[in-house]
Coordinates of C-alpha atoms in Angstrom, one line a residue:
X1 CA 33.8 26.3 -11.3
X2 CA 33.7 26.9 -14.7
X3 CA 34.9 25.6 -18.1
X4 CA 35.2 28.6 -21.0
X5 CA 36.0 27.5 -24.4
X6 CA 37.3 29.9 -26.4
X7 CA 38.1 28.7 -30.4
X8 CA 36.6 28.5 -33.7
X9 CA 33.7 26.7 -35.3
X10 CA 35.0 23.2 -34.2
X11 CA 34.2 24.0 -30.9
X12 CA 31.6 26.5 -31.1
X13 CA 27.4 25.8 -30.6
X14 CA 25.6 25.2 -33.3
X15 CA 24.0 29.0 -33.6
X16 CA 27.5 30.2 -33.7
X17 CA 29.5 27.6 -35.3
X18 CA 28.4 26.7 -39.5
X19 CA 25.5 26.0 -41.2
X20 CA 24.8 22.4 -43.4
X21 CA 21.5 24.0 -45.4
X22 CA 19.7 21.4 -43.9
X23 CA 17.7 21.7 -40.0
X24 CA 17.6 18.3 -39.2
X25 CA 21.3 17.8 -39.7
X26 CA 22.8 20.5 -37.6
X27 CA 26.9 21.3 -37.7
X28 CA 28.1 22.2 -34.6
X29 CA 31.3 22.2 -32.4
X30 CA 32.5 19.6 -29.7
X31 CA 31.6 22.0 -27.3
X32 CA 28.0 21.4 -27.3
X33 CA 28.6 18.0 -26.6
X34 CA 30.7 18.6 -23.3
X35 CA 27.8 20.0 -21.1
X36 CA 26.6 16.8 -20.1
X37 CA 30.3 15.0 -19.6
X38 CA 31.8 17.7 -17.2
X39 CA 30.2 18.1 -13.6
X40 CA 31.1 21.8 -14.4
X41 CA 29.7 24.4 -16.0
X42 CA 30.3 25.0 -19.8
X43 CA 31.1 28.2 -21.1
X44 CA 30.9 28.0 -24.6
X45 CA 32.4 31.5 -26.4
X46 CA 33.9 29.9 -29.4
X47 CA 32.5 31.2 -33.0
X48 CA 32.5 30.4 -36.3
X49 CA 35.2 31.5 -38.2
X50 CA 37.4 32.7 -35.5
X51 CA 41.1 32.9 -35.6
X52 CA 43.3 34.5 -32.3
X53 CA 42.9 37.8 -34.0
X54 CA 39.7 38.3 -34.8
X55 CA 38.1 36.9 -31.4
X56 CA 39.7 39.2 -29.8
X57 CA 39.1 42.5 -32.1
X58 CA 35.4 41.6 -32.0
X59 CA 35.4 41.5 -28.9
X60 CA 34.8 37.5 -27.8
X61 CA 37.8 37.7 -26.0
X62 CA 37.1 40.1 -23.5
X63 CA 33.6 38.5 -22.9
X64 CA 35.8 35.4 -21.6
X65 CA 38.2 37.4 -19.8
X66 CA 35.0 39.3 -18.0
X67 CA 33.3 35.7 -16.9
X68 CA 36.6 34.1 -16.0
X69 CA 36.6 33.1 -12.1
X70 CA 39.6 32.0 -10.0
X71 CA 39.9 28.0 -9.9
X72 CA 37.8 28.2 -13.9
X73 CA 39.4 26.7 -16.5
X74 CA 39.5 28.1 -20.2
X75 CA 40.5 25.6 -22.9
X76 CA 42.2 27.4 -26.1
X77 CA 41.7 26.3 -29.8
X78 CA 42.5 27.9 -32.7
X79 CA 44.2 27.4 -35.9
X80 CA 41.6 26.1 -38.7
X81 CA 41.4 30.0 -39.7
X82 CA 44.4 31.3 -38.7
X83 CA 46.1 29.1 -41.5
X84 CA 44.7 31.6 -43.7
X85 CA 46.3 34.3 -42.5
X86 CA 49.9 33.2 -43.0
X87 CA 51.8 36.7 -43.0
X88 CA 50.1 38.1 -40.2
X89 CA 48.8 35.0 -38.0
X90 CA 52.0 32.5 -38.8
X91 CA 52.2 29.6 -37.0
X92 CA 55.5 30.8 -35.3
X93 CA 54.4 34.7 -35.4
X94 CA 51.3 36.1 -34.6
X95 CA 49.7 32.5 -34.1
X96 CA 51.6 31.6 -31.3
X97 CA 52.3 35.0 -29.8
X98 CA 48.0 35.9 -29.4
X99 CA 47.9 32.3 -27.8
X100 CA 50.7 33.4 -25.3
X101 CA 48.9 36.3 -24.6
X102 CA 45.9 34.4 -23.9
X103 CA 47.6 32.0 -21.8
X104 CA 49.3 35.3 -19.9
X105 CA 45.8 36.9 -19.0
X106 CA 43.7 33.6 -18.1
X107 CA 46.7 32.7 -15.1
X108 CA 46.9 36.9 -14.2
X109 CA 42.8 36.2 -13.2
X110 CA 43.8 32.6 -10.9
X111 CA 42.5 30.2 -13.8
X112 CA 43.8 27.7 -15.8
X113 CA 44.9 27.9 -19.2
X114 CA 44.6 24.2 -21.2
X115 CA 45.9 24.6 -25.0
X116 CA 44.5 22.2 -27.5
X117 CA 45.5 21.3 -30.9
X118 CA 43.3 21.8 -33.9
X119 CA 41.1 19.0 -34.4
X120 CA 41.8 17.4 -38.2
X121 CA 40.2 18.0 -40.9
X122 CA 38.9 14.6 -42.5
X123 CA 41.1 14.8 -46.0
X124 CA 41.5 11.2 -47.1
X125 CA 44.1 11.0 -50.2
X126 CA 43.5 8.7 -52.8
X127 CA 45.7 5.9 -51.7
X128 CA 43.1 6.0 -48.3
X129 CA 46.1 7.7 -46.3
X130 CA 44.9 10.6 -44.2
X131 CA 46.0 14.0 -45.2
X132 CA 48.0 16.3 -42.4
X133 CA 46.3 19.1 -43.0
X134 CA 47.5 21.9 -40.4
X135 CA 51.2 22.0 -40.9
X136 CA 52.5 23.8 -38.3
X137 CA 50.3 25.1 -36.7
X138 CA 49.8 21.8 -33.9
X139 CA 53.5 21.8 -33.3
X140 CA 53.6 25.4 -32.6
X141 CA 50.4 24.7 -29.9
X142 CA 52.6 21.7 -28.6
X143 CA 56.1 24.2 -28.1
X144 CA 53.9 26.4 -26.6
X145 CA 52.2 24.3 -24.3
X146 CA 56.1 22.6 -23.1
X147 CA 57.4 26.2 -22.6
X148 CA 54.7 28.0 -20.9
X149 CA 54.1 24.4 -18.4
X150 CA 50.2 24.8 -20.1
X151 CA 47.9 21.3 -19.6
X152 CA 47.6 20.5 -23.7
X153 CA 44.8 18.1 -25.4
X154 CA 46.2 16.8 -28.3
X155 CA 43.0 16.9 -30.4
X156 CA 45.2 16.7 -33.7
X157 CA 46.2 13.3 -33.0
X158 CA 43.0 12.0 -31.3
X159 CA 40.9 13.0 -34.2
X160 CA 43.4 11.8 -36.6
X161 CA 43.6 8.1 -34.8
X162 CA 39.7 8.2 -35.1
X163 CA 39.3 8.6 -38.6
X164 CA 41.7 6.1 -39.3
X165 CA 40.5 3.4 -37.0
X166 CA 36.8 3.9 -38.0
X167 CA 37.9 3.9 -41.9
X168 CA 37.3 6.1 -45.1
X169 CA 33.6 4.8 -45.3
X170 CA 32.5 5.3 -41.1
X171 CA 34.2 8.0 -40.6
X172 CA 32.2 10.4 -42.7
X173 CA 29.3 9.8 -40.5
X174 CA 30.8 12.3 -38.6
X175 CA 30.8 15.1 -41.1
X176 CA 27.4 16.5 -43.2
X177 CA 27.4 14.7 -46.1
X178 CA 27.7 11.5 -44.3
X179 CA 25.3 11.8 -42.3
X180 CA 22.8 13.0 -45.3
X181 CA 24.1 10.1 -47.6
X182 CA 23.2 7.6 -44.4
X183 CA 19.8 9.2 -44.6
X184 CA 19.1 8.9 -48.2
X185 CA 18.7 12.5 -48.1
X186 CA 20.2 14.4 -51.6
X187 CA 23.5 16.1 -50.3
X188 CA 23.6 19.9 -51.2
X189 CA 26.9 20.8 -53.4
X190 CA 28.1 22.9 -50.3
X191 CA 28.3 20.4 -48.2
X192 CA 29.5 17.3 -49.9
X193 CA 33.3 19.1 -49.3
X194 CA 32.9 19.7 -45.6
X195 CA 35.2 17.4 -43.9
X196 CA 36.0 20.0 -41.1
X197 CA 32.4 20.9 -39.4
X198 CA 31.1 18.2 -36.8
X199 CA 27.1 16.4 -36.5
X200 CA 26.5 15.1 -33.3
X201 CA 28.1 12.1 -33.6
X202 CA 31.3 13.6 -34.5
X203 CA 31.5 16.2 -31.9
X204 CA 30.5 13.5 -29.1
X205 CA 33.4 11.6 -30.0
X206 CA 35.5 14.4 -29.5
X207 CA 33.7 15.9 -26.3
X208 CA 34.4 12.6 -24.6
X209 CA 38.0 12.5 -25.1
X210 CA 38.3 15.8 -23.8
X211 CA 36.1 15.6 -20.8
X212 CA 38.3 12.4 -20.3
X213 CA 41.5 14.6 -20.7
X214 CA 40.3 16.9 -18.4
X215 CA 39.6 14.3 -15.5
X216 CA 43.2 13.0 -16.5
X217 CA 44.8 16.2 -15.4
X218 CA 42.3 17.2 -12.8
X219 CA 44.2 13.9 -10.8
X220 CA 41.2 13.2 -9.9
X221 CA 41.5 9.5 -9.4
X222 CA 45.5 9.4 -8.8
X223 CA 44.9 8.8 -5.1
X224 CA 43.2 5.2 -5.7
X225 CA 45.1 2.1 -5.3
X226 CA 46.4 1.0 -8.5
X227 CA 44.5 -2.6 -9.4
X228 CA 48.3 -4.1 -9.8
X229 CA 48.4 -3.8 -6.1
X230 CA 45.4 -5.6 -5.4
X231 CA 46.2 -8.1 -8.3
X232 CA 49.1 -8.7 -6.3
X233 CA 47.8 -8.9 -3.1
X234 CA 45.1 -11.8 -3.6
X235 CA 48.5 -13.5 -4.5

């Protein structure tokens, strides 16, 4: 079986995903990181600066749609781009409608559609609260995901408790110009304000907590006896 992952830069490999000016810090998606996590394989169509429009105009979607096998799976996530689109890619509007439409096509081929939030961008406010910085857009992923019966990764709230727990000062390790500051390397203009574009440490966080979603609703350990049982049972 196979995984297809089909999104924007956040998820996309590095040759497709952004660009920190600087080779031995390379930005690249959670998808990268996957590969070795899933037993599957990892089909990684995401692209920088994608929204549900354009990957399907250009044609990204169709490439998906022409690899899918029944039994895959295809794991959805857009929004970081559409946001900027907000007459004709509206949460509510065209946002939701192209990810119904993707949802629609991936079951008519015998796969499985998984939706998953927008991971957060890393906007800290002054008082050291985190900034929501998609609006709508997860909720609309969320109503989606209830309505249509779709498997959902909430990626919005995962990354969101990460930054959080690891702190202002830890969490930008995951993001360019932390990793350059930990370096003593001079951080380029560019990328001092990139709070949204994964190194490797960031996007391993993330690929572990979705491989770990994906075993979750795989069932793949729901037959074992639960250790309560055998708690109880040495008395």
């Amino acid at each position: 079986m196979t995984i297809h992952l089909a999104g924007d830069s956040t998820v996309a490999p590095t040759d497709h995903g952004a660009t920190s000016g600087r080779p031995e810090i390379p930005l690249l998606g959670w998808g990268d990181e996957l590969v070795p996590l899933v037993a599957d394989d990892v089909h990684n169509a995401a692209i920088g600066g994608a929204t549900t429009r354009s990957f399907r105009e250009e044609g990204h979607w169709a490439r998906v749609v022409e690899a899918i096998r029944p039994g895959d799976t295809v794991i959805i996530q857009f929004g970081h781009n559409d946001q900027k689109e907000p007459d004709e890619l509206a949460a509510d509007g065209g946002y939701r409608r192209r990810l119904d439409e993707f949802v629609t096509e991936v079951r008519a081929l015998g796969a499985r559609p998984v939706l998953a939030t927008s991971v957060e961008r890393r906007w800290f406010a002054d008082d050291g609260s985190l900034r929501w910085s998609h609006g709508a857009y997860p909720a609309t992923v969320r109503a989606l995901a209830a309505d249509r019966d779709v498997p959902l990764i909430e990626l919005t709230v995962f990354t969101r408790w990460l930054y959080t727990w690891l702190g202002v000062e830890a969490s930008a390790a995951l993001f360019p110009h932390g990793a350059a500051a930990a370096a003593g390397l001079e951080v380029p203009e560019a990328m001092q304000q990139d709070n949204t574009h994964f190194t490797t440490a960031g996007a391993r966080y993330v690929a572990q907590y979705v491989a770990e979603a994906l075993v979750s609703l795989d069932g793949v350990h729901d037959a074992e006896t639960p250790v309560g049982l055998e708690i109880a049972a040495r008395g």
